[in-house]
CSV table of C-alpha atoms and ligand atoms in Angstrom, one decimal:
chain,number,residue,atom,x,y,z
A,5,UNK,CA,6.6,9.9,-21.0
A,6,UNK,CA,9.8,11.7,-20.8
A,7,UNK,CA,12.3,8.7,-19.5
A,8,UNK,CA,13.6,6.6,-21.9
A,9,UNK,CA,13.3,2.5,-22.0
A,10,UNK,CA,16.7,2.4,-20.2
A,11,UNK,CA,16.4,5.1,-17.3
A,12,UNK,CA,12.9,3.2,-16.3
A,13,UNK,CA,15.0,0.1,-16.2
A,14,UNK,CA,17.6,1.5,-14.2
A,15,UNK,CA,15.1,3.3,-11.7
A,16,UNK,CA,13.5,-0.1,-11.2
A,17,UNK,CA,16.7,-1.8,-10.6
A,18,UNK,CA,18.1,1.0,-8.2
A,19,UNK,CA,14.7,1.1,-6.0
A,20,UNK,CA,14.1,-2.9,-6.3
A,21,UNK,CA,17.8,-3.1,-5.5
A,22,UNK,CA,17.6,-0.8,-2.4
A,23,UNK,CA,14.5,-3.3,-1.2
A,24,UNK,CA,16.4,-6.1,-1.2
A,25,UNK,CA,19.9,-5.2,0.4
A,26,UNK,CA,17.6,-3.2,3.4
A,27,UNK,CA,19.2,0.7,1.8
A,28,UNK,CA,17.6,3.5,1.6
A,29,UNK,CA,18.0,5.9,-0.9
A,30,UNK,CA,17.8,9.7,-2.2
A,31,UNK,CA,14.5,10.4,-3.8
A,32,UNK,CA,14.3,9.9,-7.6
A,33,UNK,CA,13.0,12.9,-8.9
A,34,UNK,CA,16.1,14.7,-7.9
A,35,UNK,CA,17.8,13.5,-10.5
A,36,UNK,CA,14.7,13.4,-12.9
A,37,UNK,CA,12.9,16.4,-11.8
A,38,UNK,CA,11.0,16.2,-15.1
A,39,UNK,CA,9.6,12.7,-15.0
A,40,UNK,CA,5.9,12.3,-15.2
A,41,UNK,CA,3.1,10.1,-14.0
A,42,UNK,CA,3.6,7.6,-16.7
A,43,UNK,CA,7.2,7.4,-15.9
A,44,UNK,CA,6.5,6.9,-12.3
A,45,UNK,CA,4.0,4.1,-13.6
A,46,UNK,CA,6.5,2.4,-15.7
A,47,UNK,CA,9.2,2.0,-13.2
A,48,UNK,CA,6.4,0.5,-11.1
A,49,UNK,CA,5.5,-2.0,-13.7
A,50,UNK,CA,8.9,-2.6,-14.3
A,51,UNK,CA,9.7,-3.7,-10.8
A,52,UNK,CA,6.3,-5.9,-11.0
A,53,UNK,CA,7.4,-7.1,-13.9
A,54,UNK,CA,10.7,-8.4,-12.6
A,55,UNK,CA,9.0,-9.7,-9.3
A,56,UNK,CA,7.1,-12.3,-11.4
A,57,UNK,CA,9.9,-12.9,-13.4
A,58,UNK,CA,11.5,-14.1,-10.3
A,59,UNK,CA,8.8,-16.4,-9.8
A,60,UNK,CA,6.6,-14.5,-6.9
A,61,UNK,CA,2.9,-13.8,-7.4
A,62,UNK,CA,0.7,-11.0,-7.2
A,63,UNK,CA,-1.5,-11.5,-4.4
A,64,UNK,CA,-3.1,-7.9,-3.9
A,65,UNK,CA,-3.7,-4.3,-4.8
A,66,UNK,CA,-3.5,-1.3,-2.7
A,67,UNK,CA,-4.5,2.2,-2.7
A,68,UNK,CA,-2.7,4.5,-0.5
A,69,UNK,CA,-1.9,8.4,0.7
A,70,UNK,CA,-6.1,8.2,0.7
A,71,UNK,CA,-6.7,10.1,4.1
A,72,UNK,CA,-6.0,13.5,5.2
A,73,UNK,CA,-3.9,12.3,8.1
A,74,UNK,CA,-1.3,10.3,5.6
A,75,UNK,CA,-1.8,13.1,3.4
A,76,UNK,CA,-0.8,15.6,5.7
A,77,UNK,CA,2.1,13.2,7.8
A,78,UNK,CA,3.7,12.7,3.9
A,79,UNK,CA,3.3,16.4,2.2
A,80,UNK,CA,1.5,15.4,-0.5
A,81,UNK,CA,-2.1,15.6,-2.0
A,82,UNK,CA,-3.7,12.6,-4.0
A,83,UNK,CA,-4.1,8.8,-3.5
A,84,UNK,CA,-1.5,6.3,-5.0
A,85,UNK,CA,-1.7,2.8,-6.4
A,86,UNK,CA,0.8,-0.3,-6.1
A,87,UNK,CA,0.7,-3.7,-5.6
A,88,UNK,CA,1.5,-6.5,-3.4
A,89,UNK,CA,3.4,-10.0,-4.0
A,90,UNK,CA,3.0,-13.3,-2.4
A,91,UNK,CA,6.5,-12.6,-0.1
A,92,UNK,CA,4.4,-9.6,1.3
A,93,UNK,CA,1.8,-11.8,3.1
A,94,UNK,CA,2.2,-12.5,7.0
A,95,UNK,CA,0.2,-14.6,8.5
A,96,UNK,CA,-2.4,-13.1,11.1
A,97,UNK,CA,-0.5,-13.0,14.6
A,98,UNK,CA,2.6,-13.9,12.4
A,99,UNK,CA,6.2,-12.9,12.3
A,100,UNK,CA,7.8,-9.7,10.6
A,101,UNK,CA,11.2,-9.7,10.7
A,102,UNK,CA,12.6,-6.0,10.8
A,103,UNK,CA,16.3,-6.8,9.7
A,104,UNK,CA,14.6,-7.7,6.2
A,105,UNK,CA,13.2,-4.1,6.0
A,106,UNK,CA,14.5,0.1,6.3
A,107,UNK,CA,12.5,1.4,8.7
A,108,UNK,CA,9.4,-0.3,8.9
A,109,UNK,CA,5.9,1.7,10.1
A,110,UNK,CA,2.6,0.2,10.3
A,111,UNK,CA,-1.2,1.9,9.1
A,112,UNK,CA,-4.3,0.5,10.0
A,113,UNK,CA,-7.0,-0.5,7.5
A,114,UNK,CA,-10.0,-1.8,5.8
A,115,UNK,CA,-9.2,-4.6,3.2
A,116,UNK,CA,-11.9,-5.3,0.6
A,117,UNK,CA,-11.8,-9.1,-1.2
A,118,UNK,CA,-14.2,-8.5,-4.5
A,119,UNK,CA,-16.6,-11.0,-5.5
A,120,UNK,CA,-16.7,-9.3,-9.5
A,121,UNK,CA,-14.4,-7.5,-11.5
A,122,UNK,CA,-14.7,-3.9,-11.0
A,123,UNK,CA,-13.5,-1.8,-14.0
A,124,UNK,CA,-13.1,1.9,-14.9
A,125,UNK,CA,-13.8,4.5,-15.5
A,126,UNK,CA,-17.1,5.4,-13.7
A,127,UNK,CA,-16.7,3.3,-11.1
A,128,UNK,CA,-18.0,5.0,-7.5
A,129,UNK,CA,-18.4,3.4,-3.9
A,130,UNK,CA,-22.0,1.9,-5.0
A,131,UNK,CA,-20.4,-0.7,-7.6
A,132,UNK,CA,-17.9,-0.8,-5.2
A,133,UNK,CA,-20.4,-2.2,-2.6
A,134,UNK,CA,-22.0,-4.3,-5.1
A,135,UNK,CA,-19.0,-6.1,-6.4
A,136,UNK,CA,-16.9,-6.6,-2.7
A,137,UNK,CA,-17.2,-10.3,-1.2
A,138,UNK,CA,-16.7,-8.8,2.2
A,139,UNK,CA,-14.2,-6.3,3.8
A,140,UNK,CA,-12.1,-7.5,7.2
A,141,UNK,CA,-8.9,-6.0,9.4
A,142,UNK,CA,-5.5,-4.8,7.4
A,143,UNK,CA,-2.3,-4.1,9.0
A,144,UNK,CA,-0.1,-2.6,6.2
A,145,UNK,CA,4.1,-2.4,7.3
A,146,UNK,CA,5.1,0.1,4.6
A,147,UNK,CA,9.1,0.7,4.2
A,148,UNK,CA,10.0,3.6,1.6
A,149,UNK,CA,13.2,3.1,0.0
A,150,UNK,CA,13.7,6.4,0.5
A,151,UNK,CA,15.9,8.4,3.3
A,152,UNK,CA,13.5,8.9,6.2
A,153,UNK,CA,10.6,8.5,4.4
A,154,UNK,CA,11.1,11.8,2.1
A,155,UNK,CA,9.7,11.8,-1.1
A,156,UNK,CA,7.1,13.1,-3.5
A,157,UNK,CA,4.2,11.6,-5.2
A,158,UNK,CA,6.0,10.2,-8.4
A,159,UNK,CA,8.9,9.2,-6.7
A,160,UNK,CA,6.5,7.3,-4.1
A,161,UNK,CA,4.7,5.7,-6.9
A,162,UNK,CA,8.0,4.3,-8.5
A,163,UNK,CA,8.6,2.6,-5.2
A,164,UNK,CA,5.3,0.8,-5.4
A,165,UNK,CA,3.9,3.3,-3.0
A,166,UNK,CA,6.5,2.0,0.2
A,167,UNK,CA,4.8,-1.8,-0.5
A,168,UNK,CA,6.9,-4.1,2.1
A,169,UNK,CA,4.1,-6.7,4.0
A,170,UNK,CA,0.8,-7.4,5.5
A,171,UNK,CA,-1.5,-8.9,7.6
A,172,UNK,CA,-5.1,-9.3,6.9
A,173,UNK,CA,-7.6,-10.8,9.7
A,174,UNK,CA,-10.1,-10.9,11.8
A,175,UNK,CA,-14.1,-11.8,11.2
A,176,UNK,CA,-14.6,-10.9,7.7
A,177,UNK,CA,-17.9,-8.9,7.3
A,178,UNK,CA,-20.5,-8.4,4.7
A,179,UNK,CA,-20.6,-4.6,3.5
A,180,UNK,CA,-24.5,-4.6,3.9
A,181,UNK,CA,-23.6,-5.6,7.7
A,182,UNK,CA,-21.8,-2.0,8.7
A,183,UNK,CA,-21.4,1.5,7.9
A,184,UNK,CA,-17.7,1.8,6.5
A,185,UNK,CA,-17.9,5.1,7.3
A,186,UNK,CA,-18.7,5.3,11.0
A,187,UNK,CA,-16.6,1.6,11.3
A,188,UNK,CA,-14.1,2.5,14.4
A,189,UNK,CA,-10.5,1.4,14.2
A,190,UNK,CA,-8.4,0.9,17.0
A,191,UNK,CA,-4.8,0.3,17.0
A,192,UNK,CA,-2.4,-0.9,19.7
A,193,UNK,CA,1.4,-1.2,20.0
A,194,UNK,CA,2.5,-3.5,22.9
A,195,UNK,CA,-1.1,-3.6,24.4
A,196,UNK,CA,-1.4,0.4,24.2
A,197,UNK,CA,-3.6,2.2,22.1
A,198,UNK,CA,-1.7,4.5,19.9
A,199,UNK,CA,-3.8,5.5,17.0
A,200,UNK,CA,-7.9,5.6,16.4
A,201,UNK,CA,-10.1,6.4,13.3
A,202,UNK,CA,-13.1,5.9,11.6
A,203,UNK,CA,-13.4,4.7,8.0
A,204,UNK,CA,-14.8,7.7,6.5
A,205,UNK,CA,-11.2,9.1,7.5
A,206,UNK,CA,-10.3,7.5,3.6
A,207,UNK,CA,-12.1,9.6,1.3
A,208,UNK,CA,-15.4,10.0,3.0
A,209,UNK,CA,-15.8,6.2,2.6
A,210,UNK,CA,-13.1,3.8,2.5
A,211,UNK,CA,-15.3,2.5,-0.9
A,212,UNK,CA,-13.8,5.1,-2.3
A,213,UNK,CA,-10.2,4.3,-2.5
A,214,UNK,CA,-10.9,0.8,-4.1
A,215,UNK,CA,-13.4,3.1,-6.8
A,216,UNK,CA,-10.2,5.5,-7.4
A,217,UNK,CA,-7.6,2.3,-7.8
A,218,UNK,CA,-10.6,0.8,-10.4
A,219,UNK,CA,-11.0,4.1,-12.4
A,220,UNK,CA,-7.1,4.7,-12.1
A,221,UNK,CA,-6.3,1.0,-14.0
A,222,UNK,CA,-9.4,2.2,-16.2
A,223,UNK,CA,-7.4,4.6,-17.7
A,224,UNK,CA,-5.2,2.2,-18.0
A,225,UNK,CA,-7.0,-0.3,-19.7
A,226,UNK,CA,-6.7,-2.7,-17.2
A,227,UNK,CA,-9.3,-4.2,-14.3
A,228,UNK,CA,-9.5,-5.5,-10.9
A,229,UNK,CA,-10.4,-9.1,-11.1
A,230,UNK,CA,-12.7,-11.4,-9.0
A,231,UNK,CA,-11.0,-12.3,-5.8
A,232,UNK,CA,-8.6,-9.9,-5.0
A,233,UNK,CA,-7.9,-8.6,-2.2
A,234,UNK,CA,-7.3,-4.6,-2.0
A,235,UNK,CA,-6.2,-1.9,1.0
A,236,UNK,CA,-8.2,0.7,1.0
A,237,UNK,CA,-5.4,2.8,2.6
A,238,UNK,CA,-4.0,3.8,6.1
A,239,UNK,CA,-6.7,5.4,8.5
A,240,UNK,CA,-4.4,7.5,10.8
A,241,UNK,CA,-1.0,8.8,10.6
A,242,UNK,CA,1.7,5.1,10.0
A,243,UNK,CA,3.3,4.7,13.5
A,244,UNK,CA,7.3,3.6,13.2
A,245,UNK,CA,7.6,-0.2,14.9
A,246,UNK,CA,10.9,-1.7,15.8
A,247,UNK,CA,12.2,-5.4,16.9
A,248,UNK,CA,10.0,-6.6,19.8
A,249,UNK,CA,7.1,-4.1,18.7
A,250,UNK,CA,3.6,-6.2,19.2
A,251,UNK,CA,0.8,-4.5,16.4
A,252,UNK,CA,-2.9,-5.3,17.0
A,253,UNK,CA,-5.4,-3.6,14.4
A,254,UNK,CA,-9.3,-3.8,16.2
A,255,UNK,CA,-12.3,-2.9,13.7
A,256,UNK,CA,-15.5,-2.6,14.9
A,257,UNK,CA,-17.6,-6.0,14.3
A,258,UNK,CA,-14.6,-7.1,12.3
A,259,UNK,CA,-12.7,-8.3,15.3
A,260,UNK,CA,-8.8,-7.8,15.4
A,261,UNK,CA,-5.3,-8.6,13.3
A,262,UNK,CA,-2.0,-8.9,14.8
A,263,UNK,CA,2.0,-8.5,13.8
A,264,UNK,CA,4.7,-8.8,15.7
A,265,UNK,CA,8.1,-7.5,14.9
A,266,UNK,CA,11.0,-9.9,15.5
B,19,OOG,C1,3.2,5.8,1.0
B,19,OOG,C2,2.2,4.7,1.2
B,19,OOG,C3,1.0,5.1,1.9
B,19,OOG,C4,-1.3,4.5,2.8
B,19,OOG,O1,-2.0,3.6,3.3
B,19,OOG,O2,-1.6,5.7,2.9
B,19,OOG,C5,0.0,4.1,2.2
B,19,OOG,C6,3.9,6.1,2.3
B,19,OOG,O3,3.3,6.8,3.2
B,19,OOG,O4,5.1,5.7,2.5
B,19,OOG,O5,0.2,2.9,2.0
B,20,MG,MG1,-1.1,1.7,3.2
């Protein structure tokens, strides 16, 4: 660690701060250029740990910057890990409302509900497999904090990784039911299609990102738990949505999951 007990706090309250009064800001490794991945962490935690302070719940994990399309549309090189709370959650065909967020953009993905704790390190796509309840449709919104979505990877991970809502949907499927791999994703804004992929666009196998999330809390000494539900991490490039923007997410045999931007 090279921030101190008081910068962390004051990270957290800057970024948690811009979330809530709908301002972006300048990316926080400008003025900490030396801060490291447990700093990053920690201002995470921090802001988690003020969430539930406030009384909201943690309702999900998610893994993100996992395929080379984000990885490219962002400039960086290595998955990420945050969280997401109960305020999050929009019901499926439900209501987003845009002057509550920056400059919202939507990803599509896989979301995995487990059936057993999964916990690092060693953790790989098979105990994945064997400990997932069943997978079904994700729309992520994420919403940086920061100015037109420019940052870096630690600064992204001290704003729990752009967090800001999503939908989950669809027919929920048994992973011994499809290939994750060759699973096609289609998704439409205002009936068009506008971006398409195939699970193995995360990691080779979207299995993979929950493996990396259990092996990155691992090291961490901490665990997924029975019944959570985790995003596996945008499959194409996140496409910008505005007021009046309709989102539908289809997924092979999984059927479809829909937002709509008020
Ligand atoms: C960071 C979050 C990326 C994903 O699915 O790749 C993410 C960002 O691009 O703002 O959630
Ligand atoms: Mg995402």
């Amino acid at each position: 660690m090279k921030l101190d007990t008081q910068t962390i706090h004051a990270l957290a309250d800057r970024l948690e701060n811009c979330q809530l009064q709908q301002q972006d800001t300048t990316k926080i490794t400008d003025d900490h250029p030396d801060m490291d991945w447990d700093d990053a962490y920690a201002i995470q935690d921090e802001i988690r740990r003020r969430k539930v302070a406030r009384g909201l719940r943690v309702i999900g994990l998610k893994s993100g910057l996992t395929s080379h399309a984000k990885m490219k549309q962002m400039g960086v090189n290595s998955p990420v890990f945050g969280f997401m709370t109960d305020d999050y959650a929009v019901p499926d065909g439900g209501e987003c409302k845009v002057s509550e967020l920056i400059h919202p953009k939507v990803e599509p993905e896989i979301a995995f509900v487990t059936k057993t704790e999964l916990r690092g390190p060693g953790c790989h796509i098979g105990t994945v497999l064997a400990a997932t309840d069943f997978v079904l449709p994700g729309i992520e919104v994420i919403d940086s904090r920061y100015r037109d979505f420019k940052f870096d990877l630690k600064s992204v991970v001290a704003d729990n990784t752009s967090a800001a809502r999503f939908v989950v949907g669809g027919q929920p499927m048994n992973v011994s039911d499809c290939d994750l791999r060759t699973v096609g994703v289609v998704m439409e804004k205002n009936g068009v299609p506008v971006a398409f992929g195939a699970g193995a666009a995360v990691l080779g196998h979207p299995a993979a990102a929950i493996a990396a999330l259990a092996n990155h809390l691992g090291a961490r000494g901490e665990c997924i738990p029975a019944g959570t539900l985790i995003l596996s991490g945008g499959i194409t490039e996140a496409v910008a949505v505005q007021a009046g923007d309709n989102i539908t997410l289809r997924v092979q045999g999984m059927g479809s999951t829909s937002i709509r931007f008020v």
